[in-house]
CSV table of N, CA and C in Angstrom, one decimal:
chain,number,residue,atom,x,y,z
C,1,MET,N,131.6,143.6,61.0
C,1,MET,CA,132.9,143.8,60.4
C,1,MET,C,133.6,142.5,60.2
C,2,THR,N,134.4,142.5,59.1
C,2,THR,CA,135.2,141.3,58.9
C,2,THR,C,136.5,141.4,59.7
C,3,THR,N,137.2,140.3,59.9
C,3,THR,CA,138.4,140.3,60.6
C,3,THR,C,139.4,141.3,60.0
C,4,GLU,N,139.5,141.4,58.7
C,4,GLU,CA,140.4,142.3,58.0
C,4,GLU,C,140.0,143.7,58.3
C,5,GLU,N,138.7,144.0,58.3
C,5,GLU,CA,138.2,145.4,58.5
C,5,GLU,C,138.5,145.8,60.0
C,6,ILE,N,138.4,144.9,60.9
C,6,ILE,CA,138.7,145.2,62.3
C,6,ILE,C,140.2,145.5,62.4
C,7,SER,N,141.0,144.7,61.8
C,7,SER,CA,142.4,144.9,61.8
C,7,SER,C,142.8,146.3,61.2
C,8,GLN,N,142.2,146.7,60.1
C,8,GLN,CA,142.4,148.0,59.5
C,8,GLN,C,142.0,149.1,60.4
C,9,PHE,N,140.8,148.9,61.0
C,9,PHE,CA,140.3,149.9,61.9
C,9,PHE,C,141.3,150.1,63.1
C,10,ARG,N,141.8,149.1,63.7
C,10,ARG,CA,142.7,149.2,64.8
C,10,ARG,C,144.0,149.8,64.3
C,11,GLU,N,144.5,149.5,63.1
C,11,GLU,CA,145.7,150.2,62.6
C,11,GLU,C,145.5,151.7,62.5
C,12,LYS,N,144.3,152.0,62.0
C,12,LYS,CA,144.0,153.5,61.8
C,12,LYS,C,144.0,154.2,63.1
C,13,ILE,N,143.4,153.6,64.1
C,13,ILE,CA,143.3,154.1,65.5
C,13,ILE,C,144.7,154.3,66.0
C,14,ASN,N,145.6,153.3,65.8
C,14,ASN,CA,147.0,153.4,66.3
C,14,ASN,C,147.7,154.5,65.6
C,15,GLU,N,147.5,154.7,64.4
C,15,GLU,CA,148.2,155.8,63.6
C,15,GLU,C,147.7,157.2,63.9
C,16,THR,N,146.4,157.3,64.1
C,16,THR,CA,145.8,158.7,64.2
C,16,THR,C,145.4,159.1,65.6
C,17,ILE,N,144.9,158.2,66.4
C,17,ILE,CA,144.3,158.6,67.7
C,17,ILE,C,145.2,158.3,68.9
C,18,MET,N,145.9,157.2,68.8
C,18,MET,CA,146.7,156.7,70.0
C,18,MET,C,147.8,157.7,70.4
C,19,PRO,N,148.5,158.3,69.4
C,19,PRO,CA,149.5,159.2,69.9
C,19,PRO,C,149.0,160.3,70.8
C,20,ILE,N,147.7,160.7,70.6
C,20,ILE,CA,147.1,161.8,71.4
C,20,ILE,C,146.5,161.1,72.7
C,21,ALA,N,145.7,160.1,72.5
C,21,ALA,CA,144.9,159.4,73.5
C,21,ALA,C,145.8,158.8,74.6
C,22,GLN,N,147.0,158.4,74.2
C,22,GLN,CA,147.9,157.8,75.2
C,22,GLN,C,148.2,158.7,76.4
C,23,ASN,N,148.2,160.0,76.2
C,23,ASN,CA,148.5,160.9,77.3
C,23,ASN,C,147.2,161.6,77.9
C,24,MET,N,146.0,161.1,77.5
C,24,MET,CA,144.8,161.6,78.0
C,24,MET,C,144.2,160.7,79.1
C,25,LYS,N,143.4,161.3,79.9
C,25,LYS,CA,142.6,160.5,80.9
C,25,LYS,C,141.5,159.9,80.2
C,26,ASP,N,141.0,158.8,80.7
C,26,ASP,CA,139.9,158.0,80.1
C,26,ASP,C,138.6,158.9,79.9
C,27,ALA,N,138.3,159.7,81.0
C,27,ALA,CA,137.2,160.6,80.9
C,27,ALA,C,137.3,161.6,79.8
C,28,ASP,N,138.5,162.1,79.6
C,28,ASP,CA,138.7,163.1,78.6
C,28,ASP,C,138.5,162.5,77.2
C,29,ILE,N,139.0,161.3,77.0
C,29,ILE,CA,138.8,160.6,75.7
C,29,ILE,C,137.3,160.4,75.5
C,30,LYS,N,136.6,159.9,76.5
C,30,LYS,CA,135.1,159.7,76.4
C,30,LYS,C,134.4,161.0,76.0
C,31,GLU,N,134.8,162.1,76.7
C,31,GLU,CA,134.2,163.4,76.4
C,31,GLU,C,134.5,163.9,75.0
C,32,LEU,N,135.7,163.7,74.5
C,32,LEU,CA,136.1,164.1,73.1
C,32,LEU,C,135.3,163.3,72.1
C,33,ILE,N,135.1,162.0,72.3
C,33,ILE,CA,134.4,161.1,71.4
C,33,ILE,C,132.9,161.6,71.4
C,34,ALA,N,132.3,161.9,72.6
C,34,ALA,CA,131.0,162.4,72.7
C,34,ALA,C,130.8,163.7,71.9
C,35,HIS,N,131.7,164.5,72.0
C,35,HIS,CA,131.7,165.8,71.2
C,35,HIS,C,131.7,165.5,69.7
C,36,ILE,N,132.6,164.6,69.3
C,36,ILE,CA,132.7,164.3,67.9
C,36,ILE,C,131.4,163.7,67.4
C,37,GLU,N,130.8,162.8,68.2
C,37,GLU,CA,129.5,162.2,67.8
C,37,GLU,C,128.4,163.3,67.6
C,38,LYS,N,128.4,164.3,68.6
C,38,LYS,CA,127.4,165.3,68.5
C,38,LYS,C,127.6,166.2,67.3
C,39,GLU,N,128.8,166.4,66.9
C,39,GLU,CA,129.1,167.3,65.7
C,39,GLU,C,128.9,166.5,64.4
C,40,ASN,N,128.8,165.2,64.5
C,40,ASN,CA,128.7,164.4,63.3
C,40,ASN,C,127.6,163.4,63.4
C,41,PRO,N,126.3,163.9,63.3
C,41,PRO,CA,125.2,163.0,63.5
C,41,PRO,C,125.0,161.9,62.5
C,42,GLU,N,125.8,161.9,61.4
C,42,GLU,CA,125.7,160.9,60.4
C,42,GLU,C,126.5,159.6,60.8
C,43,LEU,N,127.2,159.7,61.9
C,43,LEU,CA,127.9,158.5,62.4
C,43,LEU,C,126.9,157.5,62.9
C,44,PRO,N,127.2,156.2,62.6
C,44,PRO,CA,126.2,155.2,63.0
C,44,PRO,C,126.0,155.1,64.6
C,45,GLU,N,124.9,154.7,65.0
C,45,GLU,CA,124.5,154.5,66.4
C,45,GLU,C,125.5,153.5,67.0
C,46,GLY,N,126.1,153.9,68.1
C,46,GLY,CA,127.0,153.0,68.8
C,46,GLY,C,128.5,153.2,68.4
C,47,PHE,N,128.8,154.0,67.4
C,47,PHE,CA,130.1,154.1,66.9
C,47,PHE,C,131.1,154.6,68.0
C,48,GLY,N,130.6,155.6,68.7
C,48,GLY,CA,131.4,156.2,69.7
C,48,GLY,C,131.8,155.3,70.8
C,49,ASN,N,130.9,154.4,71.2
C,49,ASN,CA,131.1,153.4,72.2
C,49,ASN,C,132.2,152.4,71.7
C,50,MET,N,132.0,152.0,70.5
C,50,MET,CA,132.9,151.0,69.9
C,50,MET,C,134.3,151.6,69.8
C,51,LEU,N,134.4,152.9,69.4
C,51,LEU,CA,135.7,153.6,69.3
C,51,LEU,C,136.3,153.7,70.6
C,52,TYR,N,135.6,154.1,71.6
C,52,TYR,CA,136.1,154.3,73.0
C,52,TYR,C,136.7,152.9,73.5
C,53,GLU,N,135.9,151.8,73.3
C,53,GLU,CA,136.4,150.5,73.7
C,53,GLU,C,137.7,150.2,73.1
C,54,GLN,N,137.8,150.4,71.8
C,54,GLN,CA,139.0,150.1,71.0
C,54,GLN,C,140.2,150.9,71.5
C,55,VAL,N,139.9,152.2,71.7
C,55,VAL,CA,141.0,153.1,72.2
C,55,VAL,C,141.5,152.6,73.6
C,56,LEU,N,140.6,152.2,74.5
C,56,LEU,CA,141.0,151.8,75.8
C,56,LEU,C,141.8,150.4,75.7
C,57,MET,N,141.3,149.6,74.8
C,57,MET,CA,142.0,148.3,74.7
C,57,MET,C,143.5,148.5,74.2
C,58,LEU,N,143.6,149.4,73.2
C,58,LEU,CA,144.9,149.7,72.6
C,58,LEU,C,145.8,150.4,73.6
C,59,LYS,N,145.2,151.3,74.4
C,59,LYS,CA,145.9,152.1,75.4
C,59,LYS,C,146.5,151.2,76.5
C,60,TYR,N,145.7,150.3,77.0
C,60,TYR,CA,146.1,149.5,78.2
C,60,TYR,C,146.7,148.1,77.9
C,61,ASN,N,146.6,147.7,76.6
C,61,ASN,CA,147.2,146.4,76.3
C,61,ASN,C,148.6,146.5,75.6
C,62,LYS,N,149.2,147.6,75.8
C,62,LYS,CA,150.6,147.7,75.3
C,62,LYS,C,151.6,147.6,76.3
């Protein structure tokens, strides 16, 4: 991913996921992402892990 794509990805996470994830336990976030990956097999390998890492970074670095 380019720097611009990473920035856009983080912005989208902040807009859509963080309002909900901010009040969730880390294990619950991980479980939700795993469920989404299972329901969407077309997602690239490792996407869930990358998303989880980004959510945690945004959650705890504010």
